[in-house]
mmCIF file of C-alpha atoms and ligand atoms in Angstrom:
data_model
loop_
_atom_site.group_PDB
_atom_site.id
_atom_site.type_symbol
_atom_site.label_atom_id
_atom_site.label_comp_id
_atom_site.label_asym_id
_atom_site.label_seq_id
_atom_site.Cartn_x
_atom_site.Cartn_y
_atom_site.Cartn_z
ATOM 1 C CA MET A 1367 -58.946 -269.175 221.921
ATOM 2 C CA THR A 1368 -56.774 -266.793 219.965
ATOM 3 C CA ALA A 1369 -53.212 -267.923 219.422
ATOM 4 C CA GLN A 1370 -50.771 -265.336 220.732
ATOM 5 C CA LEU A 1371 -47.030 -264.843 220.459
ATOM 6 C CA ILE A 1372 -45.554 -262.535 223.072
ATOM 7 C CA LEU A 1373 -42.208 -260.884 222.442
ATOM 8 C CA HIS A 1374 -39.435 -260.245 224.929
ATOM 9 C CA GLU A 1375 -39.238 -256.692 226.161
ATOM 10 C CA GLY A 1376 -37.672 -254.363 223.592
ATOM 11 C CA ARG A 1377 -37.942 -256.885 220.740
ATOM 12 C CA GLU A 1378 -40.828 -255.075 219.042
ATOM 13 C CA LYS A 1379 -38.554 -252.496 217.389
ATOM 14 C CA SER A 1380 -38.148 -254.230 214.034
ATOM 15 C CA LEU A 1381 -41.895 -254.848 213.799
ATOM 16 C CA LYS A 1382 -42.590 -251.207 214.507
ATOM 17 C CA ARG A 1383 -40.371 -250.472 211.518
ATOM 18 C CA ARG A 1384 -42.584 -252.940 209.623
ATOM 19 C CA HIS A 1385 -40.034 -255.664 209.107
ATOM 20 C CA PRO A 1386 -42.141 -258.828 208.651
ATOM 21 C CA TRP A 1387 -40.075 -261.454 210.540
ATOM 22 C CA ILE A 1388 -40.017 -262.554 214.181
ATOM 23 C CA PHE A 1389 -36.943 -264.602 215.091
ATOM 24 C CA SER A 1390 -37.190 -267.375 217.690
ATOM 25 C CA LYS A 1391 -34.872 -265.523 220.090
ATOM 26 C CA ALA A 1392 -37.295 -262.603 220.294
ATOM 27 C CA VAL A 1393 -40.147 -264.830 221.487
ATOM 28 C CA LYS A 1394 -40.970 -264.886 225.209
ATOM 29 C CA GLU A 1395 -44.065 -267.030 225.126
ATOM 30 C CA VAL A 1396 -46.588 -268.655 222.813
ATOM 31 C CA ARG A 1397 -50.165 -269.152 224.012
ATOM 32 C CA ASN A 1398 -52.603 -271.556 222.353
ATOM 33 C CA ALA A 1399 -50.014 -272.476 219.731
ATOM 34 C CA PRO A 1400 -51.693 -273.174 216.388
ATOM 35 C CA GLN A 1401 -50.616 -275.887 213.946
ATOM 36 C CA ASN A 1402 -47.648 -275.279 211.614
ATOM 37 C CA GLY A 1403 -48.336 -272.116 209.620
ATOM 38 C CA GLY A 1404 -51.523 -271.206 211.479
ATOM 39 C CA ASP A 1405 -52.543 -267.639 212.311
ATOM 40 C CA ILE A 1406 -51.220 -265.966 215.431
ATOM 41 C CA GLU A 1407 -51.407 -262.520 217.002
ATOM 42 C CA ILE A 1408 -48.080 -260.916 217.793
ATOM 43 C CA LEU A 1409 -47.978 -258.853 220.974
ATOM 44 C CA THR A 1410 -45.430 -256.772 222.883
ATOM 45 C CA SER A 1411 -44.208 -258.021 226.279
ATOM 46 C CA ASP A 1412 -46.944 -255.980 227.936
ATOM 47 C CA GLY A 1413 -49.690 -257.297 225.703
ATOM 48 C CA ALA A 1414 -50.094 -254.525 223.096
ATOM 49 C CA PHE A 1415 -51.110 -255.634 219.578
ATOM 50 C CA LEU A 1416 -48.359 -255.434 216.947
ATOM 51 C CA ALA A 1417 -49.390 -257.618 214.017
ATOM 52 C CA LYS A 1418 -51.150 -260.720 212.731
ATOM 53 C CA GLY A 1419 -48.903 -263.388 211.319
ATOM 54 C CA SER A 1420 -48.299 -267.049 210.732
ATOM 55 C CA TYR A 1421 -46.620 -269.328 213.259
ATOM 56 C CA SER A 1422 -43.733 -271.540 212.201
ATOM 57 C CA PRO A 1423 -42.532 -273.620 215.172
ATOM 58 C CA ASN A 1424 -39.796 -275.438 213.186
ATOM 59 C CA SER A 1425 -38.102 -272.363 211.803
ATOM 60 C CA GLN A 1426 -35.665 -269.787 213.198
ATOM 61 C CA ILE A 1427 -38.067 -267.309 211.631
ATOM 62 C CA ARG A 1428 -40.744 -268.206 214.148
ATOM 63 C CA ALA A 1429 -43.458 -265.995 212.668
ATOM 64 C CA ARG A 1430 -44.025 -263.840 209.577
ATOM 65 C CA VAL A 1431 -46.431 -260.934 209.435
ATOM 66 C CA TRP A 1432 -49.528 -261.004 207.239
ATOM 67 C CA SER A 1433 -50.930 -257.692 208.429
ATOM 68 C CA PHE A 1434 -50.232 -254.843 210.831
ATOM 69 C CA ASP A 1435 -53.957 -254.095 210.937
ATOM 70 C CA ARG A 1436 -55.855 -255.687 213.796
ATOM 71 C CA GLU A 1437 -59.118 -255.561 211.815
ATOM 72 C CA GLU A 1438 -57.777 -257.389 208.756
ATOM 73 C CA THR A 1439 -58.771 -261.061 208.472
ATOM 74 C CA VAL A 1440 -56.454 -263.453 206.638
ATOM 75 C CA ASP A 1441 -58.895 -265.089 204.239
ATOM 76 C CA GLN A 1442 -59.373 -265.463 200.476
ATOM 77 C CA ALA A 1443 -60.421 -261.819 200.158
ATOM 78 C CA PHE A 1444 -57.186 -260.771 201.903
ATOM 79 C CA PHE A 1445 -55.081 -262.724 199.398
ATOM 80 C CA ALA A 1446 -57.149 -261.409 196.471
ATOM 81 C CA ARG A 1447 -56.501 -257.850 197.715
ATOM 82 C CA ARG A 1448 -52.756 -258.305 198.111
ATOM 83 C CA ILE A 1449 -52.356 -260.135 194.791
ATOM 84 C CA SER A 1450 -54.341 -257.536 192.856
ATOM 85 C CA GLU A 1451 -52.264 -254.759 194.458
ATOM 86 C CA ALA A 1452 -49.120 -256.551 193.295
ATOM 87 C CA ALA A 1453 -50.564 -257.007 189.789
ATOM 88 C CA ALA A 1454 -51.571 -253.335 189.584
ATOM 89 C CA ALA A 1455 -48.061 -252.261 190.629
ATOM 90 C CA ARG A 1456 -46.643 -254.107 187.607
ATOM 91 C CA GLU A 1457 -49.273 -253.187 185.074
ATOM 92 C CA LEU A 1458 -47.493 -250.208 183.566
ATOM 93 C CA MET A 1459 -44.187 -252.024 183.247
ATOM 94 C CA LEU A 1460 -45.840 -254.930 181.461
ATOM 95 C CA LYS A 1461 -47.708 -252.712 179.031
ATOM 96 C CA GLU A 1462 -44.711 -250.560 178.206
ATOM 97 C CA THR A 1463 -42.234 -253.341 177.707
ATOM 98 C CA GLY A 1464 -44.178 -256.081 175.958
ATOM 99 C CA MET A 1465 -43.639 -258.903 178.429
ATOM 100 C CA SER A 1466 -45.640 -262.083 178.498
ATOM 101 C CA ALA A 1467 -43.883 -263.288 181.639
ATOM 102 C CA SER A 1468 -43.167 -261.551 184.919
ATOM 103 C CA ARG A 1469 -43.077 -262.002 188.658
ATOM 104 C CA LEU A 1470 -46.578 -261.281 189.862
ATOM 105 C CA VAL A 1471 -45.926 -261.606 193.598
ATOM 106 C CA ASP A 1472 -42.511 -261.279 195.215
ATOM 107 C CA ALA A 1473 -43.131 -262.598 198.710
ATOM 108 C CA GLU A 1474 -42.218 -260.273 201.613
ATOM 109 C CA SER A 1475 -41.798 -257.293 199.261
ATOM 110 C CA ASP A 1476 -45.430 -257.609 198.177
ATOM 111 C CA GLY A 1477 -46.757 -258.172 201.692
ATOM 112 C CA LEU A 1478 -47.110 -261.929 201.179
ATOM 113 C CA PRO A 1479 -44.224 -263.578 203.066
ATOM 114 C CA GLY A 1480 -43.007 -266.857 201.637
ATOM 115 C CA LEU A 1481 -45.126 -266.684 198.488
ATOM 116 C CA ILE A 1482 -43.699 -266.284 195.007
ATOM 117 C CA ILE A 1483 -45.948 -266.235 191.954
ATOM 118 C CA ASP A 1484 -44.466 -266.002 188.473
ATOM 119 C CA ARG A 1485 -46.738 -265.673 185.465
ATOM 120 C CA TYR A 1486 -45.705 -267.166 182.121
ATOM 121 C CA ASN A 1487 -48.376 -266.390 179.507
ATOM 122 C CA ASN A 1488 -51.426 -268.075 181.027
ATOM 123 C CA PHE A 1489 -49.583 -270.201 183.562
ATOM 124 C CA LEU A 1490 -49.295 -269.027 187.147
ATOM 125 C CA VAL A 1491 -46.391 -270.760 188.843
ATOM 126 C CA LEU A 1492 -46.285 -270.790 192.642
ATOM 127 C CA GLU A 1493 -43.334 -271.263 194.958
ATOM 128 C CA VAL A 1494 -44.612 -271.760 198.489
ATOM 129 C CA LEU A 1495 -41.692 -271.145 200.849
ATOM 130 C CA SER A 1496 -43.209 -270.577 204.295
ATOM 131 C CA ALA A 1497 -45.454 -272.563 206.620
ATOM 132 C CA GLY A 1498 -47.934 -269.667 206.623
ATOM 133 C CA ALA A 1499 -48.314 -269.576 202.846
ATOM 134 C CA GLU A 1500 -48.695 -273.363 202.871
ATOM 135 C CA TYR A 1501 -51.407 -273.166 205.535
ATOM 136 C CA HIS A 1502 -53.413 -270.705 203.403
ATOM 137 C CA LEU A 1503 -52.724 -272.344 200.033
ATOM 138 C CA ARG A 1504 -56.391 -273.069 199.259
ATOM 139 C CA GLU A 1505 -57.337 -269.441 199.828
ATOM 140 C CA ILE A 1506 -54.370 -268.280 197.759
ATOM 141 C CA THR A 1507 -55.315 -270.485 194.811
ATOM 142 C CA GLY A 1508 -58.974 -269.492 195.287
ATOM 143 C CA ALA A 1509 -57.952 -265.834 195.020
ATOM 144 C CA LEU A 1510 -55.898 -266.567 191.894
ATOM 145 C CA ARG A 1511 -58.801 -268.337 190.212
ATOM 146 C CA GLU A 1512 -61.013 -265.390 191.055
ATOM 147 C CA LEU A 1513 -58.519 -262.860 189.614
ATOM 148 C CA PHE A 1514 -57.189 -264.895 186.661
ATOM 149 C CA PRO A 1515 -60.040 -267.240 185.679
ATOM 150 C CA GLU A 1516 -58.376 -268.133 182.344
ATOM 151 C CA ASP A 1517 -55.066 -269.187 183.858
ATOM 152 C CA SER A 1518 -53.743 -272.579 184.907
ATOM 153 C CA ILE A 1519 -51.956 -272.863 188.242
ATOM 154 C CA TYR A 1520 -48.808 -274.963 188.664
ATOM 155 C CA GLU A 1521 -46.726 -275.413 191.810
ATOM 156 C CA ARG A 1522 -42.909 -275.548 191.978
ATOM 157 C CA SER A 1523 -42.471 -275.975 195.706
ATOM 158 C CA ASP A 1524 -39.600 -278.399 195.127
ATOM 159 C CA VAL A 1525 -37.054 -276.246 196.953
ATOM 160 C CA GLU A 1526 -34.840 -277.251 199.882
ATOM 161 C CA VAL A 1527 -35.636 -274.199 202.043
ATOM 162 C CA ARG A 1528 -39.064 -275.660 202.688
ATOM 163 C CA THR A 1529 -37.529 -278.226 205.025
ATOM 164 C CA LYS A 1530 -36.580 -275.368 207.387
ATOM 165 C CA GLU A 1531 -40.303 -274.664 207.708
ATOM 166 C CA GLY A 1532 -41.142 -278.327 208.339
ATOM 167 C CA LEU A 1533 -42.596 -278.703 204.830
ATOM 168 C CA GLU A 1534 -42.062 -281.381 202.209
ATOM 169 C CA LEU A 1535 -40.944 -280.712 198.655
ATOM 170 C CA ARG A 1536 -43.694 -280.852 196.067
ATOM 171 C CA LYS A 1537 -44.576 -279.920 192.511
ATOM 172 C CA GLY A 1538 -47.488 -280.397 190.151
ATOM 173 C CA VAL A 1539 -50.693 -278.992 188.694
ATOM 174 C CA ILE A 1540 -52.977 -277.228 191.170
ATOM 175 C CA TYR A 1541 -55.566 -276.166 188.621
ATOM 176 C CA GLY A 1542 -56.074 -276.392 184.882
ATOM 177 C CA GLU A 1543 -53.570 -277.622 182.320
ATOM 178 C CA LEU A 1544 -50.166 -279.202 182.607
ATOM 179 C CA PRO A 1545 -47.615 -276.678 181.263
ATOM 180 C CA PRO A 1546 -46.016 -277.791 177.970
ATOM 181 C CA GLU A 1547 -42.343 -278.799 178.042
ATOM 182 C CA GLU A 1548 -41.449 -275.722 176.034
ATOM 183 C CA LEU A 1549 -43.605 -272.660 176.496
ATOM 184 C CA ALA A 1550 -42.561 -269.667 174.364
ATOM 185 C CA ILE A 1551 -42.693 -266.401 176.299
ATOM 186 C CA THR A 1552 -41.855 -262.900 175.034
ATOM 187 C CA GLU A 1553 -39.522 -260.535 176.860
ATOM 188 C CA ASN A 1554 -38.389 -256.979 176.196
ATOM 189 C CA GLY A 1555 -40.894 -256.482 173.435
ATOM 190 C CA GLY A 1556 -39.797 -259.178 171.048
ATOM 191 C CA MET A 1557 -37.292 -261.756 172.229
ATOM 192 C CA LYS A 1558 -38.853 -265.219 172.400
ATOM 193 C CA ILE A 1559 -37.669 -267.610 175.084
ATOM 194 C CA LEU A 1560 -38.636 -271.240 175.641
ATOM 195 C CA VAL A 1561 -39.422 -271.983 179.259
ATOM 196 C CA ASN A 1562 -39.776 -275.409 180.845
ATOM 197 C CA ILE A 1563 -42.012 -274.727 183.837
ATOM 198 C CA GLN A 1564 -42.025 -278.320 185.081
ATOM 199 C CA GLU A 1565 -38.290 -279.022 184.991
ATOM 200 C CA GLY A 1566 -36.463 -275.692 184.576
ATOM 201 C CA HIS A 1567 -34.584 -273.815 187.311
ATOM 202 C CA LYS A 1568 -36.595 -271.824 189.854
ATOM 203 C CA THR A 1569 -40.069 -271.527 188.295
ATOM 204 C CA GLY A 1570 -38.582 -272.180 184.845
ATOM 205 C CA TYR A 1571 -36.649 -269.028 183.977
ATOM 206 C CA TYR A 1572 -34.533 -266.212 185.453
ATOM 207 C CA LEU A 1573 -36.996 -263.341 185.152
ATOM 208 C CA ASP A 1574 -34.828 -261.188 187.431
ATOM 209 C CA GLN A 1575 -32.119 -260.752 184.758
ATOM 210 C CA ARG A 1576 -34.498 -259.497 182.061
ATOM 211 C CA ASP A 1577 -33.296 -255.850 181.950
ATOM 212 C CA ASN A 1578 -29.667 -256.890 182.298
ATOM 213 C CA ARG A 1579 -29.858 -259.264 179.347
ATOM 214 C CA ALA A 1580 -31.102 -256.368 177.215
ATOM 215 C CA ALA A 1581 -28.320 -254.147 178.630
ATOM 216 C CA LEU A 1582 -25.680 -256.465 177.165
ATOM 217 C CA ALA A 1583 -26.558 -255.845 173.491
ATOM 218 C CA LYS A 1584 -24.878 -252.424 173.268
ATOM 219 C CA TYR A 1585 -21.416 -253.812 174.104
ATOM 220 C CA CYS A 1586 -21.430 -256.549 171.479
ATOM 221 C CA LYS A 1587 -21.296 -255.130 167.941
ATOM 222 C CA GLY A 1588 -18.494 -256.863 166.077
ATOM 223 C CA LYS A 1589 -17.280 -258.527 169.290
ATOM 224 C CA SER A 1590 -16.552 -262.022 170.549
ATOM 225 C CA VAL A 1591 -18.706 -262.865 173.563
ATOM 226 C CA LEU A 1592 -18.328 -265.560 176.216
ATOM 227 C CA ASN A 1593 -21.515 -266.270 178.195
ATOM 228 C CA CYS A 1594 -20.562 -268.221 181.334
ATOM 229 C CA PHE A 1595 -23.343 -269.992 183.266
ATOM 230 C CA SER A 1596 -25.526 -269.423 180.208
ATOM 231 C CA TYR A 1597 -28.567 -271.518 181.213
ATOM 232 C CA THR A 1598 -30.974 -271.298 178.237
ATOM 233 C CA GLY A 1599 -28.820 -268.681 176.502
ATOM 234 C CA GLY A 1600 -30.733 -265.549 177.512
ATOM 235 C CA PHE A 1601 -27.709 -263.223 177.466
ATOM 236 C CA SER A 1602 -26.485 -264.776 174.212
ATOM 237 C CA LEU A 1603 -29.704 -263.869 172.390
ATOM 238 C CA TYR A 1604 -29.133 -260.194 173.154
ATOM 239 C CA ALA A 1605 -25.438 -260.436 172.288
ATOM 240 C CA LEU A 1606 -26.452 -261.728 168.841
ATOM 241 C CA LYS A 1607 -29.134 -259.083 168.523
ATOM 242 C CA GLY A 1608 -26.360 -256.568 169.277
ATOM 243 C CA ARG A 1609 -24.398 -258.108 166.340
ATOM 244 C CA ALA A 1610 -21.735 -260.066 168.143
ATOM 245 C CA VAL A 1611 -19.534 -261.983 165.688
ATOM 246 C CA SER A 1612 -19.284 -265.015 167.944
ATOM 247 C CA VAL A 1613 -20.955 -266.180 171.135
ATOM 248 C CA ALA A 1614 -19.924 -269.126 173.300
ATOM 249 C CA ASN A 1615 -22.353 -270.520 175.895
ATOM 250 C CA VAL A 1616 -20.881 -272.464 178.795
ATOM 251 C CA ASP A 1617 -23.079 -274.378 181.246
ATOM 252 C CA VAL A 1618 -23.010 -277.753 183.009
ATOM 253 C CA SER A 1619 -26.606 -278.491 182.079
ATOM 254 C CA GLN A 1620 -27.081 -280.178 178.698
ATOM 255 C CA LYS A 1621 -30.848 -279.634 178.934
ATOM 256 C CA ALA A 1622 -30.316 -275.888 179.323
ATOM 257 C CA LEU A 1623 -27.891 -275.811 176.365
ATOM 258 C CA ASP A 1624 -30.372 -277.741 174.198
ATOM 259 C CA ILE A 1625 -33.024 -275.096 174.889
ATOM 260 C CA ALA A 1626 -30.429 -272.353 174.256
ATOM 261 C CA LYS A 1627 -29.921 -273.789 170.759
ATOM 262 C CA LYS A 1628 -33.657 -273.735 170.075
ATOM 263 C CA ASN A 1629 -33.977 -270.170 171.395
ATOM 264 C CA ILE A 1630 -31.474 -268.965 168.807
ATOM 265 C CA VAL A 1631 -33.402 -270.542 165.938
ATOM 266 C CA LEU A 1632 -36.721 -269.333 167.350
ATOM 267 C CA ASN A 1633 -35.464 -265.728 167.188
ATOM 268 C CA HIS A 1634 -34.057 -266.088 163.650
ATOM 269 C CA LEU A 1635 -30.549 -265.402 164.915
ATOM 270 C CA ASP A 1636 -27.498 -266.974 163.276
ATOM 271 C CA PRO A 1637 -26.648 -270.358 164.891
ATOM 272 C CA GLY A 1638 -23.414 -270.399 162.851
ATOM 273 C CA ARG A 1639 -21.966 -267.782 165.221
ATOM 274 C CA VAL A 1640 -22.747 -269.756 168.361
ATOM 275 C CA LYS A 1641 -20.958 -272.458 170.331
ATOM 276 C CA PHE A 1642 -22.442 -274.575 173.108
ATOM 277 C CA ILE A 1643 -19.990 -275.931 175.621
ATOM 278 C CA ARG A 1644 -21.057 -278.317 178.329
ATOM 279 C CA GLU A 1645 -18.404 -277.833 180.977
ATOM 280 C CA ASP A 1646 -17.675 -276.571 184.466
ATOM 281 C CA VAL A 1647 -17.019 -272.824 184.092
ATOM 282 C CA PHE A 1648 -14.096 -272.843 186.540
ATOM 283 C CA SER A 1649 -12.151 -275.441 184.573
ATOM 284 C CA PHE A 1650 -13.229 -273.994 181.205
ATOM 285 C CA LEU A 1651 -11.907 -270.532 182.106
ATOM 286 C CA ARG A 1652 -8.596 -271.971 183.342
ATOM 287 C CA LYS A 1653 -8.206 -273.906 180.120
ATOM 288 C CA GLU A 1654 -8.952 -270.861 177.971
ATOM 289 C CA LYS A 1655 -6.361 -268.891 179.883
ATOM 290 C CA LYS A 1656 -3.754 -271.600 179.407
ATOM 291 C CA LEU A 1657 -4.522 -271.798 175.699
ATOM 292 C CA GLY A 1658 -4.227 -268.014 175.377
ATOM 293 C CA HIS A 1659 -7.796 -267.655 174.072
ATOM 294 C CA THR A 1660 -9.282 -264.196 174.584
ATOM 295 C CA TYR A 1661 -12.720 -262.531 174.281
ATOM 296 C CA ASP A 1662 -14.039 -258.989 173.979
ATOM 297 C CA VAL A 1663 -16.966 -259.454 176.331
ATOM 298 C CA VAL A 1664 -17.396 -261.974 179.163
ATOM 299 C CA VAL A 1665 -20.649 -262.489 181.089
ATOM 300 C CA LEU A 1666 -20.451 -264.219 184.484
ATOM 301 C CA ASP A 1667 -23.832 -265.084 185.990
ATOM 302 C CA PRO A 1668 -23.106 -267.899 188.434
ATOM 303 C CA PRO A 1669 -25.603 -269.590 190.753
ATOM 304 C CA LYS A 1670 -25.797 -268.455 194.371
ATOM 305 C CA PHE A 1671 -22.413 -269.224 195.990
ATOM 306 C CA ALA A 1672 -23.507 -268.240 199.542
ATOM 307 C CA GLU A 1673 -26.679 -269.920 200.800
ATOM 308 C CA SER A 1674 -26.035 -268.617 204.327
ATOM 309 C CA LYS A 1675 -23.910 -266.020 206.087
ATOM 310 C CA SER A 1676 -21.451 -268.694 207.199
ATOM 311 C CA GLN A 1677 -20.689 -269.507 203.555
ATOM 312 C CA LEU A 1678 -19.915 -265.906 202.631
ATOM 313 C CA GLU A 1679 -16.149 -266.074 202.989
ATOM 314 C CA LYS A 1680 -15.889 -269.148 200.803
ATOM 315 C CA ALA A 1681 -18.293 -267.568 198.336
ATOM 316 C CA CYS A 1682 -16.069 -264.474 198.093
ATOM 317 C CA ARG A 1683 -13.147 -266.694 197.127
ATOM 318 C CA GLY A 1684 -15.272 -268.323 194.422
ATOM 319 C CA TYR A 1685 -16.424 -264.971 193.006
ATOM 320 C CA LYS A 1686 -12.884 -263.613 193.108
ATOM 321 C CA ASP A 1687 -11.509 -266.662 191.371
ATOM 322 C CA ILE A 1688 -13.846 -266.593 188.355
ATOM 323 C CA ASN A 1689 -13.699 -262.817 188.034
ATOM 324 C CA MET A 1690 -9.906 -262.893 188.113
ATOM 325 C CA ILE A 1691 -9.597 -265.488 185.364
ATOM 326 C CA ALA A 1692 -12.352 -263.861 183.301
ATOM 327 C CA ALA A 1693 -10.645 -260.442 183.533
ATOM 328 C CA SER A 1694 -7.355 -261.965 182.447
ATOM 329 C CA ILE A 1695 -8.802 -263.307 179.175
ATOM 330 C CA ILE A 1696 -10.584 -260.089 178.124
ATOM 331 C CA ASN A 1697 -9.025 -258.043 175.332
ATOM 332 C CA PRO A 1698 -8.042 -254.447 176.203
ATOM 333 C CA GLY A 1699 -11.083 -252.194 175.805
ATOM 334 C CA GLY A 1700 -13.413 -255.141 176.373
ATOM 335 C CA TYR A 1701 -16.097 -255.629 179.017
ATOM 336 C CA LEU A 1702 -16.753 -257.886 181.972
ATOM 337 C CA MET A 1703 -20.425 -258.169 182.929
ATOM 338 C CA THR A 1704 -20.423 -259.851 186.303
ATOM 339 C CA TYR A 1705 -23.173 -260.801 188.762
ATOM 340 C CA SER A 1706 -23.783 -262.104 192.233
ATOM 341 C CA CYS A 1707 -27.230 -263.323 193.272
ATOM 342 C CA SER A 1708 -26.181 -264.181 196.848
ATOM 343 C CA GLY A 1709 -28.297 -262.029 199.160
ATOM 344 C CA HIS A 1710 -25.626 -262.204 201.850
ATOM 345 C CA MET A 1711 -23.123 -260.498 199.568
ATOM 346 C CA THR A 1712 -23.704 -256.737 199.814
ATOM 347 C CA PRO A 1713 -23.185 -254.489 196.768
ATOM 348 C CA ASP A 1714 -20.143 -252.895 198.476
ATOM 349 C CA LEU A 1715 -18.546 -256.229 199.201
ATOM 350 C CA PHE A 1716 -19.185 -257.497 195.685
ATOM 351 C CA GLN A 1717 -17.551 -254.417 194.194
ATOM 352 C CA LYS A 1718 -14.542 -254.963 196.462
ATOM 353 C CA VAL A 1719 -14.267 -258.624 195.439
ATOM 354 C CA VAL A 1720 -14.331 -257.649 191.754
ATOM 355 C CA ALA A 1721 -11.734 -254.921 192.383
ATOM 356 C CA ASP A 1722 -9.465 -257.453 194.133
ATOM 357 C CA ALA A 1723 -9.965 -259.901 191.279
ATOM 358 C CA LEU A 1724 -8.809 -257.359 188.685
ATOM 359 C CA LEU A 1725 -5.868 -256.396 190.842
ATOM 360 C CA ASP A 1726 -4.759 -260.033 191.014
ATOM 361 C CA ALA A 1727 -5.284 -260.382 187.278
ATOM 362 C CA GLY A 1728 -3.019 -257.365 186.774
ATOM 363 C CA ARG A 1729 -5.747 -255.466 184.906
ATOM 364 C CA ASP A 1730 -7.180 -251.973 185.367
ATOM 365 C CA GLY A 1731 -10.888 -251.444 185.053
ATOM 366 C CA GLN A 1732 -13.684 -248.930 185.419
ATOM 367 C CA ILE A 1733 -17.284 -249.639 186.377
ATOM 368 C CA VAL A 1734 -19.531 -248.288 183.660
ATOM 369 C CA GLU A 1735 -22.870 -249.695 184.873
ATOM 370 C CA PHE A 1736 -24.397 -250.822 188.166
ATOM 371 C CA LEU A 1737 -27.169 -253.336 187.610
ATOM 372 C CA THR A 1738 -29.749 -255.060 189.784
ATOM 373 C CA GLN A 1739 -32.876 -257.218 189.710
ATOM 374 C CA ALA A 1740 -35.755 -256.253 187.389
ATOM 375 C CA SER A 1741 -38.528 -254.035 188.740
ATOM 376 C CA ASP A 1742 -41.004 -256.888 189.160
ATOM 377 C CA HIS A 1743 -38.643 -258.063 191.944
ATOM 378 C CA PRO A 1744 -39.072 -254.969 194.154
ATOM 379 C CA VAL A 1745 -37.457 -254.295 197.522
ATOM 380 C CA ALA A 1746 -39.960 -253.228 200.187
ATOM 381 C CA LEU A 1747 -38.234 -250.466 202.164
ATOM 382 C CA PRO A 1748 -38.626 -252.141 205.576
ATOM 383 C CA TYR A 1749 -37.214 -255.376 204.089
ATOM 384 C CA PRO A 1750 -33.804 -254.619 202.547
ATOM 385 C CA GLU A 1751 -33.011 -258.373 202.480
ATOM 386 C CA ALA A 1752 -35.036 -258.501 199.255
ATOM 387 C CA LEU A 1753 -32.129 -256.933 197.351
ATOM 388 C CA TYR A 1754 -30.079 -259.888 196.188
ATOM 389 C CA LEU A 1755 -29.001 -259.386 192.587
ATOM 390 C CA LYS A 1756 -26.006 -257.175 191.902
ATOM 391 C CA GLY A 1757 -24.295 -256.683 188.584
ATOM 392 C CA LEU A 1758 -21.331 -254.631 187.412
ATOM 393 C CA VAL A 1759 -20.247 -253.840 183.897
ATOM 394 C CA VAL A 1760 -16.527 -253.261 184.037
ATOM 395 C CA ARG A 1761 -14.556 -251.839 181.136
ATOM 396 C CA ILE A 1762 -11.206 -253.555 181.105
ATOM 397 C CA LYS A 1763 -8.232 -251.408 180.132
HETATM 398 N N1 SAH B 1076 -27.713 -266.184 182.848
HETATM 399 C C1 SAH B 1076 -28.846 -267.093 182.882
HETATM 400 C C2 SAH B 1076 -29.064 -267.690 184.258
HETATM 401 C C3 SAH B 1076 -27.881 -268.408 184.854
HETATM 402 S S1 SAH B 1076 -28.290 -269.421 186.189
HETATM 403 C C4 SAH B 1076 -30.071 -266.387 182.332
HETATM 404 O O1 SAH B 1076 -30.015 -265.166 182.094
HETATM 405 O O2 SAH B 1076 -31.094 -267.030 182.137
HETATM 406 C C5 SAH B 1076 -26.851 -270.294 186.533
HETATM 407 C C6 SAH B 1076 -26.499 -271.403 185.564
HETATM 408 O O3 SAH B 1076 -25.223 -271.911 185.961
HETATM 409 C C7 SAH B 1076 -27.417 -272.614 185.537
HETATM 410 O O4 SAH B 1076 -27.847 -272.829 184.235
HETATM 411 C C8 SAH B 1076 -26.542 -273.820 185.990
HETATM 412 O O5 SAH B 1076 -26.796 -274.987 185.247
HETATM 413 C C9 SAH B 1076 -25.164 -273.307 185.704
HETATM 414 N N2 SAH B 1076 -24.055 -273.811 186.535
HETATM 415 C C10 SAH B 1076 -24.001 -273.951 187.872
HETATM 416 N N3 SAH B 1076 -22.758 -274.288 188.282
HETATM 417 C C11 SAH B 1076 -21.990 -274.349 187.159
HETATM 418 C C12 SAH B 1076 -20.614 -274.618 186.905
HETATM 419 N N4 SAH B 1076 -19.771 -274.885 187.910
HETATM 420 N N5 SAH B 1076 -20.171 -274.565 185.643
HETATM 421 C C13 SAH B 1076 -21.022 -274.288 184.621
HETATM 422 N N6 SAH B 1076 -22.328 -274.022 184.793
HETATM 423 C C14 SAH B 1076 -22.824 -274.043 186.047
#
C-alpha cells in the first residue's frame, strides 16, 4: 500500500511554488505511514498528487520533497541524476578558479533535501541531516561510487540537528580510505589550506567563505589586520598575500590556531608578521579597546549566534556588541569586514545592526562591498532559506 500524506485544505500553496517542506501543521492525515524517512506521496485535501517525498514523523518538518514528478522513482539512479546535475552546475566554476575542494551538493538547493556533500580532493564528505536522506543512504553512496569511482567517502553526520529528525549522531568511513589528519586542498587557484576532515568544523573547512577570503587581500597592503574568529587562518593567508604588515588571529580553538600556523608556512608567507591568540573574541576586543590598541582592518566572522528564530534578538545584541567594539578600534580610513552566518538574520536586519553598532561606537562608515556565500552554495529560487551568509565591508571614517 502506498504511503500517503494528505494536506489540509489550502495548504498546498507552498508546494505549488515548489518549496520542498511540509510542516506538521499542514498535515491532515497520514495513511500507511512508512518508517522514519521512508517514501510518501503528498496529496491535496481532495486527493490530487503534489509530490513524492520522505516522511519524518519526529520533526516539525514532517516531509521533504524528493520530486514533483509522479513518474520519478527515488532509487540509486535518481540520486545519480541529481548528483551529476549538481556536479555539472559547478564544473565551470571549478575549472576557472582552480579549486580542489568545493560543495558538490547543497541539500534543498540542489533538489536533495537534508544532504550535503563536500568534496576535498578525492574525499567526498557527507552530512546527512534529514530522515529521508538517512533512509536512502545506501543508494546515495551507491550513486557516488558510480559517479566518482576513485573517491573515498567519509561521513560527518555528527551534528545536533539530526536529533530533531530522530537520528543519532555518527561519523566515520563509508567507503575507501580514512582521510589524513591534514589534507592539503587548493583554493582560488593557488592558496593551500590544510583540512582536518575527521575533526574539523562542519565537514572540515568553511568553503562558503572562499570568495570573501580572496576579497580581503585588496584592503591589506601595508596595513595591520585583526582576524577575529580566525579558525585555520583562511582570511589571514589572503591578508598576507595582500601584503599586510601584521596579522593577528584570534580564536578559542588551539587546534585551529595550530593549523593556521602551518597554513602560513605551507604558503611560504612570513610567519614573523603573524600572531596567534587563543582567547574569547569578546574579551579580547574589550581588552584591546582598553589598552588603546588599534588596527587598520578588522575581520569578524563569528559562529552562528541564532540557531532559531527565538534566539534572534539575543543574537542581534551579540552582533552589535562585537561590531561596536571592532569599529571603535579601527583607524580612520580603515575597514571592517563583518559577517553573519545566521540564516534567521536577514541581510536588511544585519545591515541595520551594523549601522547601530557604528552609531554607538561614534564612528561614521560607508558600505563598500556586499558579500555572500560562494556560488557552490546556491539558493534555489523557491527556497530562499538557503541564503544564510551575509558580509559587509565597511569603510570607517
Ligand atoms: N573565518 C574562518 C571561519 C570562522 S568559523 C574561515 O574563513 O575559515 C568561527 C570560529 O570562531 C571557529 O573557529 C570557532 O572556534 C571560533 N569561536 C567561536 N566562538 C568564539 C569566541 N567566543 N571567541 C573566539 N573564537 C570563537
